[in-house]
JSON list of C-alpha atoms in Angstrom, two decimals:
[
{"chain": "A", "resi": 742, "resn": "MET", "atom": "CA", "xyz": [-7.23, 241.85, -7.21]},
{"chain": "A", "resi": 743, "resn": "ARG", "atom": "CA", "xyz": [-6.34, 240.54, -3.65]},
{"chain": "A", "resi": 744, "resn": "LEU", "atom": "CA", "xyz": [-8.42, 239.45, -0.89]},
{"chain": "A", "resi": 745, "resn": "THR", "atom": "CA", "xyz": [-7.40, 239.73, 3.00]},
{"chain": "A", "resi": 746, "resn": "ASN", "atom": "CA", "xyz": [-5.98, 237.32, 4.90]},
{"chain": "A", "resi": 747, "resn": "TYR", "atom": "CA", "xyz": [-9.17, 237.30, 7.11]},
{"chain": "A", "resi": 748, "resn": "THR", "atom": "CA", "xyz": [-10.88, 235.94, 3.52]},
{"chain": "A", "resi": 749, "resn": "ASP", "atom": "CA", "xyz": [-8.33, 233.46, 2.87]},
{"chain": "A", "resi": 750, "resn": "TYR", "atom": "CA", "xyz": [-8.94, 232.06, 6.30]},
{"chain": "A", "resi": 751, "resn": "SER", "atom": "CA", "xyz": [-12.40, 232.17, 6.23]},
{"chain": "A", "resi": 752, "resn": "LEU", "atom": "CA", "xyz": [-12.62, 230.25, 2.86]},
{"chain": "A", "resi": 753, "resn": "ARG", "atom": "CA", "xyz": [-9.45, 227.98, 4.12]},
{"chain": "A", "resi": 754, "resn": "VAL", "atom": "CA", "xyz": [-12.04, 227.10, 7.49]},
{"chain": "A", "resi": 755, "resn": "LEU", "atom": "CA", "xyz": [-14.76, 226.26, 5.00]},
{"chain": "A", "resi": 756, "resn": "ILE", "atom": "CA", "xyz": [-12.80, 223.72, 2.85]},
{"chain": "A", "resi": 757, "resn": "PHE", "atom": "CA", "xyz": [-11.52, 222.23, 6.46]},
{"chain": "A", "resi": 758, "resn": "LEU", "atom": "CA", "xyz": [-14.68, 221.71, 7.82]},
{"chain": "A", "resi": 759, "resn": "ALA", "atom": "CA", "xyz": [-16.12, 220.32, 4.08]},
{"chain": "A", "resi": 760, "resn": "LEU", "atom": "CA", "xyz": [-13.65, 217.66, 4.51]},
{"chain": "A", "resi": 761, "resn": "LYS", "atom": "CA", "xyz": [-15.42, 216.38, 6.99]},
{"chain": "A", "resi": 762, "resn": "LYS", "atom": "CA", "xyz": [-18.05, 213.86, 8.01]},
{"chain": "A", "resi": 763, "resn": "GLU", "atom": "CA", "xyz": [-21.65, 215.87, 8.47]},
{"chain": "A", "resi": 764, "resn": "GLU", "atom": "CA", "xyz": [-21.83, 215.56, 11.73]},
{"chain": "A", "resi": 765, "resn": "GLU", "atom": "CA", "xyz": [-18.14, 215.39, 12.85]},
{"chain": "A", "resi": 766, "resn": "LEU", "atom": "CA", "xyz": [-17.42, 218.32, 14.51]},
{"chain": "A", "resi": 767, "resn": "SER", "atom": "CA", "xyz": [-13.82, 220.10, 14.29]},
{"chain": "A", "resi": 768, "resn": "THR", "atom": "CA", "xyz": [-12.02, 222.36, 17.12]},
{"chain": "A", "resi": 769, "resn": "ILE", "atom": "CA", "xyz": [-10.34, 225.73, 16.50]},
{"chain": "A", "resi": 770, "resn": "LYS", "atom": "CA", "xyz": [-7.25, 224.23, 18.21]},
{"chain": "A", "resi": 771, "resn": "GLU", "atom": "CA", "xyz": [-7.52, 221.46, 15.35]},
{"chain": "A", "resi": 772, "resn": "ILE", "atom": "CA", "xyz": [-8.38, 224.35, 12.11]},
{"chain": "A", "resi": 773, "resn": "SER", "atom": "CA", "xyz": [-5.18, 226.46, 13.97]},
{"chain": "A", "resi": 774, "resn": "GLU", "atom": "CA", "xyz": [-3.02, 223.28, 14.19]},
{"chain": "A", "resi": 775, "resn": "VAL", "atom": "CA", "xyz": [-2.98, 222.43, 10.35]},
{"chain": "A", "resi": 776, "resn": "TYR", "atom": "CA", "xyz": [-3.10, 225.90, 9.20]},
{"chain": "A", "resi": 777, "resn": "SER", "atom": "CA", "xyz": [-0.71, 227.63, 11.81]},
{"chain": "A", "resi": 778, "resn": "ILE", "atom": "CA", "xyz": [-3.09, 230.25, 11.78]},
{"chain": "A", "resi": 779, "resn": "SER", "atom": "CA", "xyz": [-3.43, 232.18, 15.61]},
{"chain": "A", "resi": 780, "resn": "LYS", "atom": "CA", "xyz": [-6.48, 230.57, 17.85]},
{"chain": "A", "resi": 781, "resn": "ASN", "atom": "CA", "xyz": [-7.17, 234.43, 18.60]},
{"chain": "A", "resi": 782, "resn": "HIS", "atom": "CA", "xyz": [-7.79, 235.13, 14.60]},
{"chain": "A", "resi": 783, "resn": "LEU", "atom": "CA", "xyz": [-10.05, 231.78, 13.96]},
{"chain": "A", "resi": 784, "resn": "MET", "atom": "CA", "xyz": [-12.09, 232.92, 16.89]},
{"chain": "A", "resi": 785, "resn": "LYS", "atom": "CA", "xyz": [-12.81, 236.03, 15.24]},
{"chain": "A", "resi": 786, "resn": "ILE", "atom": "CA", "xyz": [-13.64, 234.55, 12.09]},
{"chain": "A", "resi": 787, "resn": "ILE", "atom": "CA", "xyz": [-15.62, 231.42, 13.37]},
{"chain": "A", "resi": 788, "resn": "HIS", "atom": "CA", "xyz": [-17.68, 233.74, 15.04]},
{"chain": "A", "resi": 789, "resn": "GLN", "atom": "CA", "xyz": [-18.60, 235.72, 12.12]},
{"chain": "A", "resi": 790, "resn": "LEU", "atom": "CA", "xyz": [-19.31, 232.96, 9.91]},
{"chain": "A", "resi": 791, "resn": "GLY", "atom": "CA", "xyz": [-21.50, 231.21, 12.66]},
{"chain": "A", "resi": 792, "resn": "GLN", "atom": "CA", "xyz": [-23.28, 234.87, 12.06]},
{"chain": "A", "resi": 793, "resn": "LEU", "atom": "CA", "xyz": [-23.27, 234.54, 8.50]},
{"chain": "A", "resi": 794, "resn": "GLY", "atom": "CA", "xyz": [-24.93, 230.77, 8.57]},
{"chain": "A", "resi": 795, "resn": "TYR", "atom": "CA", "xyz": [-22.39, 229.43, 6.93]},
{"chain": "A", "resi": 796, "resn": "ILE", "atom": "CA", "xyz": [-21.39, 226.95, 10.21]},
{"chain": "A", "resi": 797, "resn": "GLU", "atom": "CA", "xyz": [-22.87, 226.03, 13.22]},
{"chain": "A", "resi": 798, "resn": "THR", "atom": "CA", "xyz": [-20.93, 225.96, 16.53]},
{"chain": "A", "resi": 799, "resn": "ILE", "atom": "CA", "xyz": [-21.56, 223.59, 19.21]},
{"chain": "A", "resi": 800, "resn": "ARG", "atom": "CA", "xyz": [-20.67, 224.66, 22.91]},
{"chain": "A", "resi": 801, "resn": "GLY", "atom": "CA", "xyz": [-19.87, 222.64, 25.94]},
{"chain": "A", "resi": 802, "resn": "ARG", "atom": "CA", "xyz": [-17.36, 219.50, 27.06]},
{"chain": "A", "resi": 803, "resn": "ASN", "atom": "CA", "xyz": [-17.96, 217.77, 23.69]},
{"chain": "A", "resi": 804, "resn": "GLY", "atom": "CA", "xyz": [-18.51, 220.77, 21.42]},
{"chain": "A", "resi": 805, "resn": "GLY", "atom": "CA", "xyz": [-16.84, 221.96, 18.69]},
{"chain": "A", "resi": 806, "resn": "ILE", "atom": "CA", "xyz": [-18.05, 223.82, 14.84]},
{"chain": "A", "resi": 807, "resn": "LYS", "atom": "CA", "xyz": [-19.17, 222.42, 11.78]},
{"chain": "A", "resi": 808, "resn": "LEU", "atom": "CA", "xyz": [-20.44, 223.50, 8.70]},
{"chain": "A", "resi": 809, "resn": "ALA", "atom": "CA", "xyz": [-24.01, 224.35, 8.91]},
{"chain": "A", "resi": 810, "resn": "LYS", "atom": "CA", "xyz": [-24.91, 223.95, 4.72]},
{"chain": "A", "resi": 811, "resn": "LYS", "atom": "CA", "xyz": [-24.02, 221.45, 2.69]},
{"chain": "A", "resi": 812, "resn": "PRO", "atom": "CA", "xyz": [-20.53, 222.47, 0.29]},
{"chain": "A", "resi": 813, "resn": "ASN", "atom": "CA", "xyz": [-22.67, 222.62, -2.76]},
{"chain": "A", "resi": 814, "resn": "GLU", "atom": "CA", "xyz": [-24.97, 225.41, -0.58]},
{"chain": "A", "resi": 815, "resn": "ILE", "atom": "CA", "xyz": [-21.80, 227.45, -0.07]},
{"chain": "A", "resi": 816, "resn": "ASN", "atom": "CA", "xyz": [-21.30, 229.86, -2.59]},
{"chain": "A", "resi": 817, "resn": "ILE", "atom": "CA", "xyz": [-17.68, 231.21, -2.88]},
{"chain": "A", "resi": 818, "resn": "GLY", "atom": "CA", "xyz": [-18.32, 234.70, -4.32]},
{"chain": "A", "resi": 819, "resn": "ASP", "atom": "CA", "xyz": [-20.70, 234.92, -1.41]},
{"chain": "A", "resi": 820, "resn": "VAL", "atom": "CA", "xyz": [-18.07, 234.19, 1.25]},
{"chain": "A", "resi": 821, "resn": "VAL", "atom": "CA", "xyz": [-15.71, 236.42, -0.26]},
{"chain": "A", "resi": 822, "resn": "SER", "atom": "CA", "xyz": [-18.77, 239.48, -0.57]},
{"chain": "A", "resi": 823, "resn": "LYS", "atom": "CA", "xyz": [-19.76, 238.98, 2.82]},
{"chain": "A", "resi": 824, "resn": "THR", "atom": "CA", "xyz": [-15.54, 238.46, 4.79]},
{"chain": "A", "resi": 825, "resn": "GLU", "atom": "CA", "xyz": [-13.73, 241.01, 2.63]},
{"chain": "A", "resi": 826, "resn": "GLU", "atom": "CA", "xyz": [-14.00, 244.27, 3.92]},
{"chain": "A", "resi": 827, "resn": "ASP", "atom": "CA", "xyz": [-14.90, 246.86, 1.16]},
{"chain": "A", "resi": 828, "resn": "PHE", "atom": "CA", "xyz": [-13.65, 246.32, -2.17]},
{"chain": "A", "resi": 829, "resn": "HIS", "atom": "CA", "xyz": [-11.99, 249.82, -2.87]},
{"chain": "A", "resi": 830, "resn": "ILE", "atom": "CA", "xyz": [-9.23, 248.90, -5.43]},
{"chain": "A", "resi": 831, "resn": "VAL", "atom": "CA", "xyz": [-8.32, 252.39, -5.66]},
{"chain": "A", "resi": 832, "resn": "ASP", "atom": "CA", "xyz": [-8.99, 255.94, -3.96]},
{"chain": "A", "resi": 833, "resn": "CYS", "atom": "CA", "xyz": [-11.98, 256.75, -6.00]},
{"chain": "A", "resi": 834, "resn": "PHE", "atom": "CA", "xyz": [-13.99, 254.18, -5.24]},
{"chain": "A", "resi": 835, "resn": "GLN", "atom": "CA", "xyz": [-14.06, 255.31, -1.81]},
{"chain": "A", "resi": 836, "resn": "GLU", "atom": "CA", "xyz": [-16.75, 257.33, -0.62]},
{"chain": "A", "resi": 837, "resn": "GLY", "atom": "CA", "xyz": [-15.13, 260.84, -0.51]},
{"chain": "A", "resi": 838, "resn": "GLY", "atom": "CA", "xyz": [-12.10, 259.47, -2.17]},
{"chain": "A", "resi": 839, "resn": "TYR", "atom": "CA", "xyz": [-9.96, 262.04, -4.49]},
{"chain": "A", "resi": 840, "resn": "CYS", "atom": "CA", "xyz": [-8.25, 262.42, -7.57]},
{"chain": "A", "resi": 841, "resn": "ALA", "atom": "CA", "xyz": [-7.58, 264.92, -10.19]},
{"chain": "A", "resi": 842, "resn": "ILE", "atom": "CA", "xyz": [-8.42, 263.27, -13.28]},
{"chain": "A", "resi": 843, "resn": "SER", "atom": "CA", "xyz": [-11.24, 261.41, -11.33]},
{"chain": "A", "resi": 844, "resn": "PRO", "atom": "CA", "xyz": [-14.18, 263.32, -13.36]},
{"chain": "A", "resi": 845, "resn": "ALA", "atom": "CA", "xyz": [-12.85, 262.19, -16.80]},
{"chain": "A", "resi": 846, "resn": "CYS", "atom": "CA", "xyz": [-11.05, 258.87, -15.71]},
{"chain": "A", "resi": 847, "resn": "LYS", "atom": "CA", "xyz": [-11.68, 255.84, -17.66]},
{"chain": "A", "resi": 848, "resn": "LEU", "atom": "CA", "xyz": [-9.52, 253.40, -15.34]},
{"chain": "A", "resi": 849, "resn": "LYS", "atom": "CA", "xyz": [-12.15, 253.18, -12.53]},
{"chain": "A", "resi": 850, "resn": "HIS", "atom": "CA", "xyz": [-14.74, 252.28, -15.32]},
{"chain": "A", "resi": 851, "resn": "ALA", "atom": "CA", "xyz": [-11.88, 249.47, -16.08]},
{"chain": "A", "resi": 852, "resn": "LEU", "atom": "CA", "xyz": [-11.27, 248.13, -12.94]},
{"chain": "A", "resi": 853, "resn": "TYR", "atom": "CA", "xyz": [-14.77, 248.29, -11.79]},
{"chain": "A", "resi": 854, "resn": "GLU", "atom": "CA", "xyz": [-15.75, 245.91, -14.82]},
{"chain": "A", "resi": 855, "resn": "ALA", "atom": "CA", "xyz": [-12.90, 243.55, -13.86]},
{"chain": "A", "resi": 856, "resn": "PHE", "atom": "CA", "xyz": [-13.53, 243.43, -10.24]},
{"chain": "A", "resi": 857, "resn": "LEU", "atom": "CA", "xyz": [-17.52, 242.67, -11.45]},
{"chain": "A", "resi": 858, "resn": "ALA", "atom": "CA", "xyz": [-15.69, 239.55, -13.70]},
{"chain": "A", "resi": 859, "resn": "PHE", "atom": "CA", "xyz": [-13.69, 238.98, -10.51]},
{"chain": "A", "resi": 860, "resn": "ILE", "atom": "CA", "xyz": [-16.74, 238.28, -8.54]},
{"chain": "A", "resi": 861, "resn": "ASN", "atom": "CA", "xyz": [-18.92, 236.58, -11.35]},
{"chain": "A", "resi": 862, "resn": "VAL", "atom": "CA", "xyz": [-15.78, 234.18, -11.33]},
{"chain": "A", "resi": 863, "resn": "LEU", "atom": "CA", "xyz": [-16.49, 233.45, -7.54]},
{"chain": "A", "resi": 864, "resn": "ASN", "atom": "CA", "xyz": [-19.49, 233.43, -8.26]},
{"chain": "A", "resi": 865, "resn": "GLY", "atom": "CA", "xyz": [-19.77, 230.30, -10.17]},
{"chain": "A", "resi": 866, "resn": "TYR", "atom": "CA", "xyz": [-18.01, 227.77, -7.30]},
{"chain": "A", "resi": 867, "resn": "THR", "atom": "CA", "xyz": [-19.18, 226.25, -4.70]},
{"chain": "A", "resi": 868, "resn": "LEU", "atom": "CA", "xyz": [-17.27, 224.89, -1.63]},
{"chain": "A", "resi": 869, "resn": "GLU", "atom": "CA", "xyz": [-17.80, 221.43, -2.96]},
{"chain": "A", "resi": 870, "resn": "ASP", "atom": "CA", "xyz": [-16.35, 222.83, -5.93]},
{"chain": "A", "resi": 871, "resn": "MET", "atom": "CA", "xyz": [-12.48, 222.88, -3.92]},
{"chain": "A", "resi": 872, "resn": "ILE", "atom": "CA", "xyz": [-13.15, 219.55, -2.44]},
{"chain": "A", "resi": 873, "resn": "HIS", "atom": "CA", "xyz": [-13.22, 217.44, -5.25]},
{"chain": "A", "resi": 874, "resn": "ASN", "atom": "CA", "xyz": [-9.46, 216.85, -3.98]},
{"chain": "A", "resi": 875, "resn": "LYS", "atom": "CA", "xyz": [-10.73, 215.34, -1.19]},
{"chain": "A", "resi": 876, "resn": "ASP", "atom": "CA", "xyz": [-8.18, 212.24, -0.23]},
{"chain": "A", "resi": 877, "resn": "GLU", "atom": "CA", "xyz": [-5.52, 214.65, -1.62]},
{"chain": "A", "resi": 878, "resn": "LEU", "atom": "CA", "xyz": [-6.33, 217.66, 0.80]},
{"chain": "A", "resi": 879, "resn": "ASN", "atom": "CA", "xyz": [-7.10, 214.87, 3.86]},
{"chain": "A", "resi": 880, "resn": "GLN", "atom": "CA", "xyz": [-3.45, 213.42, 3.03]},
{"chain": "A", "resi": 881, "resn": "LEU", "atom": "CA", "xyz": [-2.18, 217.34, 3.10]},
{"chain": "A", "resi": 882, "resn": "PHE", "atom": "CA", "xyz": [-3.80, 217.82, 6.57]},
{"chain": "A", "resi": 883, "resn": "GLN", "atom": "CA", "xyz": [-2.89, 214.78, 7.98]},
{"chain": "A", "resi": 884, "resn": "SER", "atom": "CA", "xyz": [0.75, 215.27, 6.85]},
{"chain": "A", "resi": 885, "resn": "THR", "atom": "CA", "xyz": [0.97, 218.63, 8.82]},
{"chain": "A", "resi": 886, "resn": "VAL", "atom": "CA", "xyz": [-0.59, 217.33, 11.96]},
{"chain": "A", "resi": 887, "resn": "ASP", "atom": "CA", "xyz": [2.58, 214.20, 11.95]},
{"chain": "A", "resi": 888, "resn": "ASN", "atom": "CA", "xyz": [4.67, 217.07, 11.44]}
]
């Protein structure tokens, strides 16, 4: 299994925001600097995470972004499922995909079973599970900013 950078960055944004105090706002610039991710790319991610209801954006001079839900209410499998473009692991998973052995192939069933196991494992975690080591994460973020 492999996730796109888009999903990876989406999860990173959520982790960053989960480490903030409940009403503390963050900025795209701040997140961009911590993770060394393009601001333009982050803007697209932030927009979608807002549309999906994971984050809240506050416009204006003192604006920023924050989580719209508590970390224990954000399921990692749900985020991955909603931010990944597709899960077409192999060509035959795609509509119109072709493989000469597709009618008799057992591999696609095994791969589909593996995909379901992958999602089911992620469904067992929330964003809160990803930030149990808050102090360590905050220290790493701080050292990134200091450099």
